[in-house]
Amino acid sequence: MKTRQKLFDAYLSLLEQQTPERMTIQMLTTKANINRVTFYKHFHNLVEFHEQFIEHYILELYEFMKPLNYKTYTKGFEYEALLQLLEHIKANQITYKILLTSQNITGFNKALLAHFQQRISKHTTELAKFDFPGTGVNQIIVSWYGVSALFGTIRYYHNVGGV
């Protein structure tokens, strides 16, 4: 297993018990079974590590949303991307339980919403044509509607036992 992934896995495990602010590099490296020098080869400090940890899992989720970025929007095509995303979340349910519900992981939900907003906003013109034809709804509202629906679906899926 690669060093970064070992550290991320150790961090997830530690997050079940405490906040990132109370963790130390020693705690993290001990849990990951690596030495501190190895940690510093990859990260400058725990703040940078935490930021890269969040980015890693957001980009991992994004990989399952690629159809939304490479296809022309047609009514209903987002179902395929959503299904792939939910299957991935279910297959990694322990990880996403911690990421989506833990009070100890600061910033993940906010960063995920911002990332989805950035990606989905590319499709607001097409989305508005299909879902709100002729209404003149502001594209920012349409975009946030899509993001909120996606994030709400992920949270609901998690809470009802899909994960």
Short mmCIF file of C-alpha atoms in Angstrom, two decimals:
data_model
loop_
_atom_site.label_atom_id
_atom_site.label_comp_id
_atom_site.label_asym_id
_atom_site.label_seq_id
_atom_site.Cartn_x
_atom_site.Cartn_y
_atom_site.Cartn_z
CA MET A 1 0.00 0.00 0.00
CA LYS A 2 1.33 3.42 -0.87
CA THR A 3 2.43 5.72 1.93
CA ARG A 4 -0.15 8.43 1.26
CA GLN A 5 -2.99 5.90 1.32
CA LYS A 6 -1.65 4.37 4.53
CA LEU A 7 -1.67 7.82 6.09
CA PHE A 8 -5.17 8.58 4.80
CA ASP A 9 -6.46 5.26 6.16
CA ALA A 10 -4.83 5.92 9.54
CA TYR A 11 -6.32 9.41 9.59
CA LEU A 12 -9.80 8.05 8.90
CA SER A 13 -9.41 5.63 11.77
CA LEU A 14 -8.25 8.37 14.13
CA LEU A 15 -11.11 10.65 13.04
CA GLU A 16 -13.57 8.20 14.54
CA GLN A 17 -12.13 9.06 17.94
CA GLN A 18 -11.04 12.69 17.86
CA THR A 19 -10.78 15.95 15.96
CA PRO A 20 -7.93 16.75 13.59
CA GLU A 21 -6.88 19.59 15.90
CA ARG A 22 -6.05 17.10 18.67
CA MET A 23 -4.00 14.79 16.45
CA THR A 24 -0.28 14.84 16.21
CA ILE A 25 2.04 13.67 13.48
CA GLN A 26 3.34 11.06 15.90
CA MET A 27 -0.16 9.66 16.44
CA LEU A 28 -0.77 9.54 12.70
CA THR A 29 2.54 7.96 11.77
CA THR A 30 2.27 5.39 14.55
CA LYS A 31 -1.21 4.40 13.37
CA ALA A 32 0.01 4.22 9.75
CA ASN A 33 3.10 2.26 10.81
CA ILE A 34 5.53 4.65 9.11
CA ASN A 35 8.16 6.98 10.50
CA ARG A 36 7.92 10.73 10.82
CA VAL A 37 10.60 11.36 8.19
CA THR A 38 8.42 9.56 5.64
CA PHE A 39 5.49 11.78 6.59
CA TYR A 40 7.61 14.89 5.98
CA LYS A 41 8.68 13.59 2.56
CA HIS A 42 5.04 13.94 1.51
CA PHE A 43 3.63 16.79 3.64
CA HIS A 44 4.96 19.90 5.36
CA ASN A 45 2.58 19.71 8.32
CA LEU A 46 -0.80 18.39 9.48
CA VAL A 47 -2.69 21.34 8.01
CA GLU A 48 -1.38 20.56 4.53
CA PHE A 49 -2.03 16.85 5.14
CA HIS A 50 -5.66 17.55 6.15
CA GLU A 51 -6.22 19.69 3.04
CA GLN A 52 -4.78 16.99 0.76
CA PHE A 53 -6.80 14.33 2.57
CA ILE A 54 -10.04 16.21 1.83
CA GLU A 55 -8.98 16.89 -1.75
CA HIS A 56 -8.10 13.20 -2.26
CA TYR A 57 -11.57 11.99 -1.30
CA ILE A 58 -13.36 14.73 -3.22
CA LEU A 59 -11.40 13.88 -6.35
CA GLU A 60 -12.13 10.21 -5.76
CA LEU A 61 -15.86 11.00 -5.77
CA TYR A 62 -15.40 13.18 -8.82
CA GLU A 63 -14.01 10.21 -10.76
CA PHE A 64 -17.44 8.63 -10.52
CA MET A 65 -19.08 11.80 -11.79
CA LYS A 66 -17.00 11.99 -14.99
CA PRO A 67 -19.97 11.31 -17.29
CA LEU A 68 -21.33 14.70 -16.22
CA ASN A 69 -18.21 16.37 -17.52
CA TYR A 70 -17.68 14.65 -20.84
CA LYS A 71 -21.16 14.21 -22.27
CA THR A 72 -23.57 16.71 -23.70
CA TYR A 73 -26.45 17.08 -21.31
CA THR A 74 -29.53 15.12 -22.32
CA LYS A 75 -32.51 14.67 -20.06
CA GLY A 76 -31.92 11.75 -17.71
CA PHE A 77 -28.28 11.01 -18.50
CA GLU A 78 -27.18 12.05 -15.01
CA TYR A 79 -28.82 8.88 -13.67
CA GLU A 80 -25.84 6.83 -14.89
CA ALA A 81 -23.34 9.05 -13.10
CA LEU A 82 -25.39 9.13 -9.91
CA LEU A 83 -25.77 5.35 -9.91
CA GLN A 84 -22.00 4.89 -10.30
CA LEU A 85 -21.37 7.37 -7.51
CA LEU A 86 -23.80 5.70 -5.09
CA GLU A 87 -22.36 2.26 -5.87
CA HIS A 88 -18.88 3.60 -5.08
CA ILE A 89 -20.09 5.11 -1.81
CA LYS A 90 -21.73 1.82 -0.84
CA ALA A 91 -18.58 -0.16 -1.67
CA ASN A 92 -16.60 2.21 0.59
CA GLN A 93 -19.25 2.69 3.24
CA ILE A 94 -16.95 2.87 6.26
CA THR A 95 -14.89 5.64 4.69
CA TYR A 96 -17.90 7.67 3.63
CA LYS A 97 -19.68 7.19 6.91
CA ILE A 98 -16.77 8.96 8.57
CA LEU A 99 -16.42 11.59 5.85
CA LEU A 100 -20.11 12.45 5.58
CA THR A 101 -21.26 12.21 9.18
CA SER A 102 -18.32 12.66 11.53
CA GLN A 103 -18.27 15.91 13.45
CA ASN A 104 -14.51 15.48 13.69
CA ILE A 105 -13.77 15.98 10.00
CA THR A 106 -13.98 19.69 9.44
CA GLY A 107 -14.41 21.04 5.97
CA PHE A 108 -15.25 17.92 4.00
CA ASN A 109 -18.95 18.61 3.39
CA LYS A 110 -18.30 22.26 2.60
CA ALA A 111 -15.48 21.40 0.19
CA LEU A 112 -17.59 18.69 -1.44
CA LEU A 113 -20.47 21.12 -1.99
CA ALA A 114 -18.10 23.69 -3.48
CA HIS A 115 -16.57 21.08 -5.77
CA PHE A 116 -19.97 19.85 -6.97
CA GLN A 117 -21.04 23.47 -7.50
CA GLN A 118 -18.03 24.11 -9.70
CA ARG A 119 -18.55 20.95 -11.76
CA ILE A 120 -22.31 21.08 -12.10
CA SER A 121 -22.37 24.78 -12.98
CA LYS A 122 -20.88 23.81 -16.37
CA HIS A 123 -24.22 22.20 -17.21
CA THR A 124 -26.65 24.85 -16.01
CA THR A 125 -27.53 26.15 -19.47
CA GLU A 126 -28.40 22.67 -20.69
CA LEU A 127 -30.14 21.80 -17.40
CA ALA A 128 -32.30 24.90 -17.59
CA LYS A 129 -33.44 24.01 -21.13
CA PHE A 130 -34.73 20.61 -20.01
CA ASP A 131 -35.93 21.16 -16.48
CA PHE A 132 -37.04 24.80 -16.47
CA PRO A 133 -37.90 25.66 -20.09
CA GLY A 134 -38.96 29.24 -20.63
CA THR A 135 -39.10 30.12 -16.95
CA GLY A 136 -36.15 32.49 -16.95
CA VAL A 137 -34.78 30.97 -13.73
CA ASN A 138 -31.34 32.31 -12.89
CA GLN A 139 -28.63 29.78 -13.82
CA ILE A 140 -26.98 30.11 -10.41
CA ILE A 141 -30.22 28.98 -8.80
CA VAL A 142 -30.48 26.07 -11.24
CA SER A 143 -26.90 25.09 -10.49
CA TRP A 144 -27.41 25.19 -6.71
CA TYR A 145 -30.62 23.23 -7.14
CA GLY A 146 -28.62 20.51 -8.89
CA VAL A 147 -25.87 20.56 -6.27
CA SER A 148 -28.34 20.46 -3.40
CA ALA A 149 -30.24 17.60 -5.00
CA LEU A 150 -27.03 15.63 -5.54
CA PHE A 151 -25.69 16.23 -2.06
CA GLY A 152 -29.08 15.56 -0.49
CA THR A 153 -29.36 12.29 -2.41
CA ILE A 154 -25.93 11.19 -1.20
CA ARG A 155 -26.80 12.04 2.41
CA TYR A 156 -30.23 10.37 2.19
CA TYR A 157 -28.78 7.27 0.54
CA HIS A 158 -26.24 7.04 3.33
CA ASN A 159 -28.86 7.51 6.08
CA VAL A 160 -31.42 4.98 4.80
CA GLY A 161 -28.94 2.16 4.64
CA GLY A 162 -27.70 2.30 1.07
CA VAL A 163 -24.43 2.75 2.88
#
